[in-house]
Amino acid sequence: MPDAQRPLADRHAIVTGGGRGIGAAIVRRLADLGASISLMGRTPSPLYALADELTEAHPQSFAAVPVDVTDGARVEAAFAEARAALGPVALLVNNAGAVDSVPFGKMAADQWDRMLDVNLTSAYRCTRHALPDMVKAGWGRIVNIASTAGVTGYPYVTAYCAAKHGMIGLTRALALEVVKTGVTVNAVCPGYTDTDLVTGSVETLAEKTGRSADELRQGLERQSPLGRMLTPDEVASAVAWLCHPEQAAITGQRLIISGGEVL
Ligand code: NDP
């Protein structure tokens, strides 16, 4: 039985992009709440390393399931594998994502498609395989990791912004569609968070502009009234809160975590 310290005990969570960055911080938080977790992502080694570490530290089970979320057939197989290992899916965090920075006029059609696929269509794909279990059980939590780029615009990331705005539309519509089933659907919108994703963007920008990576990072930090980037754990904490059984009446929301950058 779940207790106050482990309110997600006996519940199976799937976190995409769970091997590093924000996803790994979410995995750790949900593990602390007692959830059994399938960690999904393309690169196997960090998934297995984190699953092994958590298995040592917690009584519940963890599974590493390598998958590219843009590959429909693999996603279907991965969800079947996860379900066979840890049971019906009760929570899904659609976190896997990537960003390409490129001026709109230079963006090729396949680059646009790739951004939409990894940042938006992947959530549709994964949710289709998780939702039936939740509806059947009469309980579920879906958290979509959008971005402040889902709420406002930023230059040079039009496809990413379009996808993240789409993620919020998906969240709002699906939340209403399943509102009576015990399943909540929410989006979390982080601002700049200190992960490989931001480091990669800064490096690309430094190459293109000839400015130093340090200077560019400081520019991003100054963009937030908080004067720094967020930590992955600050984002994960909000996700864990939305996943708590007590948050049954919060659905269809977008929770902005940006140190006041976007209000
Ligand atoms: P990272 O680059 O650190 O991590 C991205 C994760 O997504 C990795 O685990 C990666 O694993 C996984 N991933 C990427 N592409 C695929 C794919 N095709 N299939 C499966 N997994 C994939 O980024 P963050 O932790 O920063 O980002 C996590 C989420 O947060 C993303 O959706 C991002 O858009 C969002 N976000 C991030 C912000 C930031 O400033 N960092 C701000 C706002 C939102 P692998 O490479 O092994 O596949």
PDB file of N, CA and C in Angstrom, residues 11-87:
ATOM      1  N   ARG A  11       3.164   1.953  -8.464  1.00  0.00           N
ATOM      2  CA  ARG A  11       2.747   2.578  -9.727  1.00  0.00           C
ATOM      3  C   ARG A  11       3.947   2.596 -10.676  1.00  0.00           C
ATOM      4  N   HIS A  12       3.680   2.287 -11.938  1.00  0.00           N
ATOM      5  CA  HIS A  12       4.722   2.213 -12.967  1.00  0.00           C
ATOM      6  C   HIS A  12       4.764   3.522 -13.751  1.00  0.00           C
ATOM      7  N   ALA A  13       5.922   4.177 -13.724  1.00  0.00           N
ATOM      8  CA  ALA A  13       6.110   5.433 -14.466  1.00  0.00           C
ATOM      9  C   ALA A  13       7.053   5.201 -15.638  1.00  0.00           C
ATOM     10  N   ILE A  14       6.763   5.852 -16.755  1.00  0.00           N
ATOM     11  CA  ILE A  14       7.697   5.849 -17.886  1.00  0.00           C
ATOM     12  C   ILE A  14       8.188   7.272 -18.082  1.00  0.00           C
ATOM     13  N   VAL A  15       9.500   7.428 -18.148  1.00  0.00           N
ATOM     14  CA  VAL A  15      10.087   8.749 -18.389  1.00  0.00           C
ATOM     15  C   VAL A  15      10.930   8.660 -19.654  1.00  0.00           C
ATOM     16  N   THR A  16      10.561   9.416 -20.686  1.00  0.00           N
ATOM     17  CA  THR A  16      11.378   9.411 -21.905  1.00  0.00           C
ATOM     18  C   THR A  16      12.522  10.417 -21.744  1.00  0.00           C
ATOM     19  N   GLY A  17      13.650  10.096 -22.355  1.00  0.00           N
ATOM     20  CA  GLY A  17      14.836  10.930 -22.148  1.00  0.00           C
ATOM     21  C   GLY A  17      15.268  10.870 -20.687  1.00  0.00           C
ATOM     22  N   GLY A  18      15.124   9.690 -20.087  1.00  0.00           N
ATOM     23  CA  GLY A  18      15.343   9.554 -18.639  1.00  0.00           C
ATOM     24  C   GLY A  18      16.785   9.328 -18.226  1.00  0.00           C
ATOM     25  N   GLY A  19      17.702   9.293 -19.179  1.00  0.00           N
ATOM     26  CA  GLY A  19      19.086   8.952 -18.833  1.00  0.00           C
ATOM     27  C   GLY A  19      19.938  10.125 -18.383  1.00  0.00           C
ATOM     28  N   ARG A  20      19.525  11.330 -18.739  1.00  0.00           N
ATOM     29  CA  ARG A  20      20.361  12.487 -18.368  1.00  0.00           C
ATOM     30  C   ARG A  20      19.505  13.753 -18.292  1.00  0.00           C
ATOM     31  N   GLY A  21      20.122  14.835 -17.856  1.00  0.00           N
ATOM     32  CA  GLY A  21      19.471  16.139 -17.835  1.00  0.00           C
ATOM     33  C   GLY A  21      18.207  16.160 -16.979  1.00  0.00           C
ATOM     34  N   ILE A  22      17.213  16.882 -17.463  1.00  0.00           N
ATOM     35  CA  ILE A  22      15.966  17.045 -16.710  1.00  0.00           C
ATOM     36  C   ILE A  22      15.295  15.686 -16.487  1.00  0.00           C
ATOM     37  N   GLY A  23      15.340  14.820 -17.516  1.00  0.00           N
ATOM     38  CA  GLY A  23      14.689  13.504 -17.401  1.00  0.00           C
ATOM     39  C   GLY A  23      15.268  12.671 -16.271  1.00  0.00           C
ATOM     40  N   ALA A  24      16.595  12.672 -16.135  1.00  0.00           N
ATOM     41  CA  ALA A  24      17.229  11.887 -15.062  1.00  0.00           C
ATOM     42  C   ALA A  24      16.828  12.448 -13.700  1.00  0.00           C
ATOM     43  N   ALA A  25      16.724  13.773 -13.591  1.00  0.00           N
ATOM     44  CA  ALA A  25      16.308  14.378 -12.314  1.00  0.00           C
ATOM     45  C   ALA A  25      14.856  13.986 -11.994  1.00  0.00           C
ATOM     46  N   ILE A  26      14.011  13.906 -13.026  1.00  0.00           N
ATOM     47  CA  ILE A  26      12.615  13.486 -12.816  1.00  0.00           C
ATOM     48  C   ILE A  26      12.571  12.028 -12.343  1.00  0.00           C
ATOM     49  N   VAL A  27      13.382  11.189 -12.993  1.00  0.00           N
ATOM     50  CA  VAL A  27      13.434   9.775 -12.598  1.00  0.00           C
ATOM     51  C   VAL A  27      13.793   9.665 -11.111  1.00  0.00           C
ATOM     52  N   ARG A  28      14.806  10.423 -10.695  1.00  0.00           N
ATOM     53  CA  ARG A  28      15.229  10.352  -9.284  1.00  0.00           C
ATOM     54  C   ARG A  28      14.114  10.784  -8.337  1.00  0.00           C
ATOM     55  N   ARG A  29      13.413  11.861  -8.698  1.00  0.00           N
ATOM     56  CA  ARG A  29      12.326  12.368  -7.844  1.00  0.00           C
ATOM     57  C   ARG A  29      11.185  11.347  -7.739  1.00  0.00           C
ATOM     58  N   LEU A  30      10.795  10.774  -8.895  1.00  0.00           N
ATOM     59  CA  LEU A  30       9.684   9.813  -8.870  1.00  0.00           C
ATOM     60  C   LEU A  30      10.086   8.540  -8.134  1.00  0.00           C
ATOM     61  N   ALA A  31      11.358   8.172  -8.239  1.00  0.00           N
ATOM     62  CA  ALA A  31      11.854   7.008  -7.493  1.00  0.00           C
ATOM     63  C   ALA A  31      11.743   7.273  -5.994  1.00  0.00           C
ATOM     64  N   ASP A  32      12.065   8.493  -5.568  1.00  0.00           N
ATOM     65  CA  ASP A  32      11.949   8.843  -4.142  1.00  0.00           C
ATOM     66  C   ASP A  32      10.501   8.735  -3.656  1.00  0.00           C
ATOM     67  N   LEU A  33       9.544   8.953  -4.573  1.00  0.00           N
ATOM     68  CA  LEU A  33       8.129   8.851  -4.195  1.00  0.00           C
ATOM     69  C   LEU A  33       7.619   7.406  -4.286  1.00  0.00           C
ATOM     70  N   GLY A  34       8.498   6.489  -4.656  1.00  0.00           N
ATOM     71  CA  GLY A  34       8.139   5.068  -4.615  1.00  0.00           C
ATOM     72  C   GLY A  34       7.780   4.442  -5.943  1.00  0.00           C
ATOM     73  N   ALA A  35       7.772   5.227  -7.033  1.00  0.00           N
ATOM     74  CA  ALA A  35       7.360   4.670  -8.331  1.00  0.00           C
ATOM     75  C   ALA A  35       8.390   3.662  -8.858  1.00  0.00           C
ATOM     76  N   SER A  36       7.895   2.627  -9.519  1.00  0.00           N
ATOM     77  CA  SER A  36       8.744   1.773 -10.357  1.00  0.00           C
ATOM     78  C   SER A  36       8.873   2.499 -11.692  1.00  0.00           C
ATOM     79  N   ILE A  37      10.055   2.465 -12.287  1.00  0.00           N
ATOM     80  CA  ILE A  37      10.237   3.342 -13.460  1.00  0.00           C
ATOM     81  C   ILE A  37      10.911   2.630 -14.625  1.00  0.00           C
ATOM     82  N   SER A  38      10.341   2.837 -15.818  1.00  0.00           N
ATOM     83  CA  SER A  38      11.026   2.465 -17.064  1.00  0.00           C
ATOM     84  C   SER A  38      11.688   3.718 -17.608  1.00  0.00           C
ATOM     85  N   LEU A  39      13.000   3.640 -17.782  1.00  0.00           N
ATOM     86  CA  LEU A  39      13.760   4.772 -18.305  1.00  0.00           C
ATOM     87  C   LEU A  39      13.964   4.561 -19.798  1.00  0.00           C
ATOM     88  N   MET A  40      13.493   5.517 -20.607  1.00  0.00           N
ATOM     89  CA  MET A  40      13.630   5.385 -22.063  1.00  0.00           C
ATOM     90  C   MET A  40      14.516   6.483 -22.631  1.00  0.00           C
ATOM     91  N   GLY A  41      15.255   6.152 -23.686  1.00  0.00           N
ATOM     92  CA  GLY A  41      16.122   7.105 -24.372  1.00  0.00           C
ATOM     93  C   GLY A  41      16.888   6.341 -25.433  1.00  0.00           C
ATOM     94  N   ARG A  42      17.623   7.063 -26.286  1.00  0.00           N
ATOM     95  CA  ARG A  42      18.332   6.361 -27.362  1.00  0.00           C
ATOM     96  C   ARG A  42      19.599   5.675 -26.868  1.00  0.00           C
ATOM     97  N   THR A  43      20.347   6.356 -26.002  1.00  0.00           N
ATOM     98  CA  THR A  43      21.681   5.862 -25.609  1.00  0.00           C
ATOM     99  C   THR A  43      21.549   4.910 -24.423  1.00  0.00           C
ATOM    100  N   PRO A  44      21.886   3.616 -24.624  1.00  0.00           N
ATOM    101  CA  PRO A  44      21.625   2.658 -23.547  1.00  0.00           C
ATOM    102  C   PRO A  44      22.418   2.893 -22.259  1.00  0.00           C
ATOM    103  N   SER A  45      23.721   3.260 -22.370  1.00  0.00           N
ATOM    104  CA  SER A  45      24.562   3.216 -21.159  1.00  0.00           C
ATOM    105  C   SER A  45      24.056   4.074 -19.997  1.00  0.00           C
ATOM    106  N   PRO A  46      23.675   5.352 -20.201  1.00  0.00           N
ATOM    107  CA  PRO A  46      23.194   6.106 -19.037  1.00  0.00           C
ATOM    108  C   PRO A  46      21.883   5.569 -18.468  1.00  0.00           C
ATOM    109  N   LEU A  47      21.059   4.958 -19.328  1.00  0.00           N
ATOM    110  CA  LEU A  47      19.792   4.391 -18.841  1.00  0.00           C
ATOM    111  C   LEU A  47      20.068   3.217 -17.903  1.00  0.00           C
ATOM    112  N   TYR A  48      20.969   2.313 -18.352  1.00  0.00           N
ATOM    113  CA  TYR A  48      21.290   1.144 -17.519  1.00  0.00           C
ATOM    114  C   TYR A  48      22.000   1.572 -16.241  1.00  0.00           C
ATOM    115  N   ALA A  49      22.911   2.557 -16.353  1.00  0.00           N
ATOM    116  CA  ALA A  49      23.667   2.995 -15.167  1.00  0.00           C
ATOM    117  C   ALA A  49      22.723   3.569 -14.113  1.00  0.00           C
ATOM    118  N   LEU A  50      21.769   4.408 -14.547  1.00  0.00           N
ATOM    119  CA  LEU A  50      20.851   5.017 -13.574  1.00  0.00           C
ATOM    120  C   LEU A  50      19.880   3.966 -13.015  1.00  0.00           C
ATOM    121  N   ALA A  51      19.396   3.078 -13.881  1.00  0.00           N
ATOM    122  CA  ALA A  51      18.478   2.028 -13.401  1.00  0.00           C
ATOM    123  C   ALA A  51      19.185   1.149 -12.362  1.00  0.00           C
ATOM    124  N   ASP A  52      20.452   0.816 -12.609  1.00  0.00           N
ATOM    125  CA  ASP A  52      21.203  -0.016 -11.649  1.00  0.00           C
ATOM    126  C   ASP A  52      21.398   0.717 -10.327  1.00  0.00           C
ATOM    127  N   GLU A  53      21.752   2.006 -10.440  1.00  0.00           N
ATOM    128  CA  GLU A  53      21.976   2.798  -9.223  1.00  0.00           C
ATOM    129  C   GLU A  53      20.697   2.864  -8.373  1.00  0.00           C
ATOM    130  N   LEU A  54      19.568   3.084  -9.029  1.00  0.00           N
ATOM    131  CA  LEU A  54      18.309   3.228  -8.291  1.00  0.00           C
ATOM    132  C   LEU A  54      17.843   1.884  -7.720  1.00  0.00           C
ATOM    133  N   THR A  55      18.146   0.794  -8.444  1.00  0.00           N
ATOM    134  CA  THR A  55      17.775  -0.529  -7.949  1.00  0.00           C
ATOM    135  C   THR A  55      18.497  -0.825  -6.631  1.00  0.00           C
ATOM    136  N   GLU A  56      19.749  -0.365  -6.535  1.00  0.00           N
ATOM    137  CA  GLU A  56      20.523  -0.531  -5.292  1.00  0.00           C
ATOM    138  C   GLU A  56      19.900   0.256  -4.147  1.00  0.00           C
ATOM    139  N   ALA A  57      19.363   1.434  -4.475  1.00  0.00           N
ATOM    140  CA  ALA A  57      18.955   2.391  -3.440  1.00  0.00           C
ATOM    141  C   ALA A  57      17.494   2.259  -3.003  1.00  0.00           C
ATOM    142  N   HIS A  58      16.657   1.594  -3.818  1.00  0.00           N
ATOM    143  CA  HIS A  58      15.208   1.581  -3.533  1.00  0.00           C
ATOM    144  C   HIS A  58      14.665   0.153  -3.534  1.00  0.00           C
ATOM    145  N   PRO A  59      13.545  -0.081  -2.837  1.00  0.00           N
ATOM    146  CA  PRO A  59      12.967  -1.433  -2.838  1.00  0.00           C
ATOM    147  C   PRO A  59      12.243  -1.790  -4.136  1.00  0.00           C
ATOM    148  N   GLN A  60      11.778  -0.791  -4.899  1.00  0.00           N
ATOM    149  CA  GLN A  60      11.001  -1.094  -6.111  1.00  0.00           C
ATOM    150  C   GLN A  60      11.928  -1.353  -7.310  1.00  0.00           C
ATOM    151  N   SER A  61      11.312  -1.673  -8.475  1.00  0.00           N
ATOM    152  CA  SER A  61      12.093  -2.093  -9.647  1.00  0.00           C
ATOM    153  C   SER A  61      12.243  -0.977 -10.683  1.00  0.00           C
ATOM    154  N   PHE A  62      13.321  -1.098 -11.457  1.00  0.00           N
ATOM    155  CA  PHE A  62      13.605  -0.123 -12.523  1.00  0.00           C
ATOM    156  C   PHE A  62      14.025  -0.886 -13.767  1.00  0.00           C
ATOM    157  N   ALA A  63      13.628  -0.360 -14.942  1.00  0.00           N
ATOM    158  CA  ALA A  63      14.012  -1.015 -16.203  1.00  0.00           C
ATOM    159  C   ALA A  63      14.560   0.031 -17.169  1.00  0.00           C
ATOM    160  N   ALA A  64      15.649  -0.316 -17.850  1.00  0.00           N
ATOM    161  CA  ALA A  64      16.177   0.546 -18.920  1.00  0.00           C
ATOM    162  C   ALA A  64      15.640   0.016 -20.238  1.00  0.00           C
ATOM    163  N   VAL A  65      15.010   0.889 -21.016  1.00  0.00           N
ATOM    164  CA  VAL A  65      14.419   0.466 -22.293  1.00  0.00           C
ATOM    165  C   VAL A  65      14.894   1.418 -23.394  1.00  0.00           C
ATOM    166  N   PRO A  66      15.989   1.078 -24.073  1.00  0.00           N
ATOM    167  CA  PRO A  66      16.482   1.956 -25.137  1.00  0.00           C
ATOM    168  C   PRO A  66      15.476   2.060 -26.287  1.00  0.00           C
ATOM    169  N   VAL A  67      15.219   3.286 -26.710  1.00  0.00           N
ATOM    170  CA  VAL A  67      14.265   3.505 -27.814  1.00  0.00           C
ATOM    171  C   VAL A  67      14.447   4.905 -28.374  1.00  0.00           C
ATOM    172  N   ASP A  68      14.295   5.012 -29.675  1.00  0.00           N
ATOM    173  CA  ASP A  68      14.237   6.327 -30.311  1.00  0.00           C
ATOM    174  C   ASP A  68      12.758   6.687 -30.420  1.00  0.00           C
ATOM    175  N   VAL A  69      12.342   7.758 -29.755  1.00  0.00           N
ATOM    176  CA  VAL A  69      10.904   8.072 -29.709  1.00  0.00           C
ATOM    177  C   VAL A  69      10.359   8.566 -31.052  1.00  0.00           C
ATOM    178  N   THR A  70      11.226   8.736 -32.041  1.00  0.00           N
ATOM    179  CA  THR A  70      10.727   9.108 -33.375  1.00  0.00           C
ATOM    180  C   THR A  70      10.460   7.880 -34.243  1.00  0.00           C
ATOM    181  N   ASP A  71      10.701   6.705 -33.699  1.00  0.00           N
ATOM    182  CA  ASP A  71      10.519   5.459 -34.451  1.00  0.00           C
ATOM    183  C   ASP A  71       9.265   4.748 -33.918  1.00  0.00           C
ATOM    184  N   GLY A  72       8.162   4.904 -34.669  1.00  0.00           N
ATOM    185  CA  GLY A  72       6.863   4.410 -34.197  1.00  0.00           C
ATOM    186  C   GLY A  72       6.858   2.937 -33.821  1.00  0.00           C
ATOM    187  N   ALA A  73       7.479   2.103 -34.657  1.00  0.00           N
ATOM    188  CA  ALA A  73       7.460   0.661 -34.393  1.00  0.00           C
ATOM    189  C   ALA A  73       8.256   0.350 -33.126  1.00  0.00           C
ATOM    190  N   ARG A  74       9.387   1.025 -32.956  1.00  0.00           N
ATOM    191  CA  ARG A  74      10.223   0.795 -31.768  1.00  0.00           C
ATOM    192  C   ARG A  74       9.506   1.281 -30.501  1.00  0.00           C
ATOM    193  N   VAL A  75       8.788   2.400 -30.618  1.00  0.00           N
ATOM    194  CA  VAL A  75       8.063   2.909 -29.443  1.00  0.00           C
ATOM    195  C   VAL A  75       7.018   1.884 -28.999  1.00  0.00           C
ATOM    196  N   GLU A  76       6.303   1.329 -29.973  1.00  0.00           N
ATOM    197  CA  GLU A  76       5.291   0.320 -29.633  1.00  0.00           C
ATOM    198  C   GLU A  76       5.940  -0.873 -28.916  1.00  0.00           C
ATOM    199  N   ALA A  77       7.067  -1.330 -29.467  1.00  0.00           N
ATOM    200  CA  ALA A  77       7.759  -2.475 -28.855  1.00  0.00           C
ATOM    201  C   ALA A  77       8.293  -2.105 -27.473  1.00  0.00           C
ATOM    202  N   ALA A  78       8.811  -0.880 -27.327  1.00  0.00           N
ATOM    203  CA  ALA A  78       9.390  -0.455 -26.041  1.00  0.00           C
ATOM    204  C   ALA A  78       8.323  -0.396 -24.957  1.00  0.00           C
ATOM    205  N   PHE A  79       7.130   0.090 -25.311  1.00  0.00           N
ATOM    206  CA  PHE A  79       6.064   0.152 -24.300  1.00  0.00           C
ATOM    207  C   PHE A  79       5.613  -1.261 -23.915  1.00  0.00           C
ATOM    208  N   ALA A  80       5.594  -2.160 -24.896  1.00  0.00           N
ATOM    209  CA  ALA A  80       5.228  -3.550 -24.584  1.00  0.00           C
ATOM    210  C   ALA A  80       6.271  -4.161 -23.637  1.00  0.00           C
ATOM    211  N   GLU A  81       7.535  -3.873 -23.917  1.00  0.00           N
ATOM    212  CA  GLU A  81       8.643  -4.386 -23.089  1.00  0.00           C
ATOM    213  C   GLU A  81       8.537  -3.826 -21.654  1.00  0.00           C
ATOM    214  N   ALA A  82       8.291  -2.533 -21.568  1.00  0.00           N
ATOM    215  CA  ALA A  82       8.201  -1.886 -20.255  1.00  0.00           C
ATOM    216  C   ALA A  82       7.028  -2.449 -19.459  1.00  0.00           C
ATOM    217  N   ARG A  83       5.897  -2.634 -20.143  1.00  0.00           N
ATOM    218  CA  ARG A  83       4.699  -3.151 -19.480  1.00  0.00           C
ATOM    219  C   ARG A  83       4.935  -4.593 -19.006  1.00  0.00           C
ATOM    220  N   ALA A  84       5.632  -5.371 -19.833  1.00  0.00           N
ATOM    221  CA  ALA A  84       5.912  -6.762 -19.437  1.00  0.00           C
ATOM    222  C   ALA A  84       6.821  -6.792 -18.208  1.00  0.00           C
ATOM    223  N   ALA A  85       7.725  -5.810 -18.110  1.00  0.00           N
ATOM    224  CA  ALA A  85       8.666  -5.808 -16.980  1.00  0.00           C
ATOM    225  C   ALA A  85       8.043  -5.259 -15.708  1.00  0.00           C
ATOM    226  N   LEU A  86       7.281  -4.170 -15.813  1.00  0.00           N
ATOM    227  CA  LEU A  86       6.857  -3.456 -14.599  1.00  0.00           C
ATOM    228  C   LEU A  86       5.345  -3.260 -14.479  1.00  0.00           C
ATOM    229  N   GLY A  87       4.576  -3.825 -15.394  1.00  0.00           N
ATOM    230  CA  GLY A  87       3.113  -3.760 -15.265  1.00  0.00           C
ATOM    231  C   GLY A  87       2.499  -2.592 -16.011  1.00  0.00           C
TER     232      GLY A  87
END
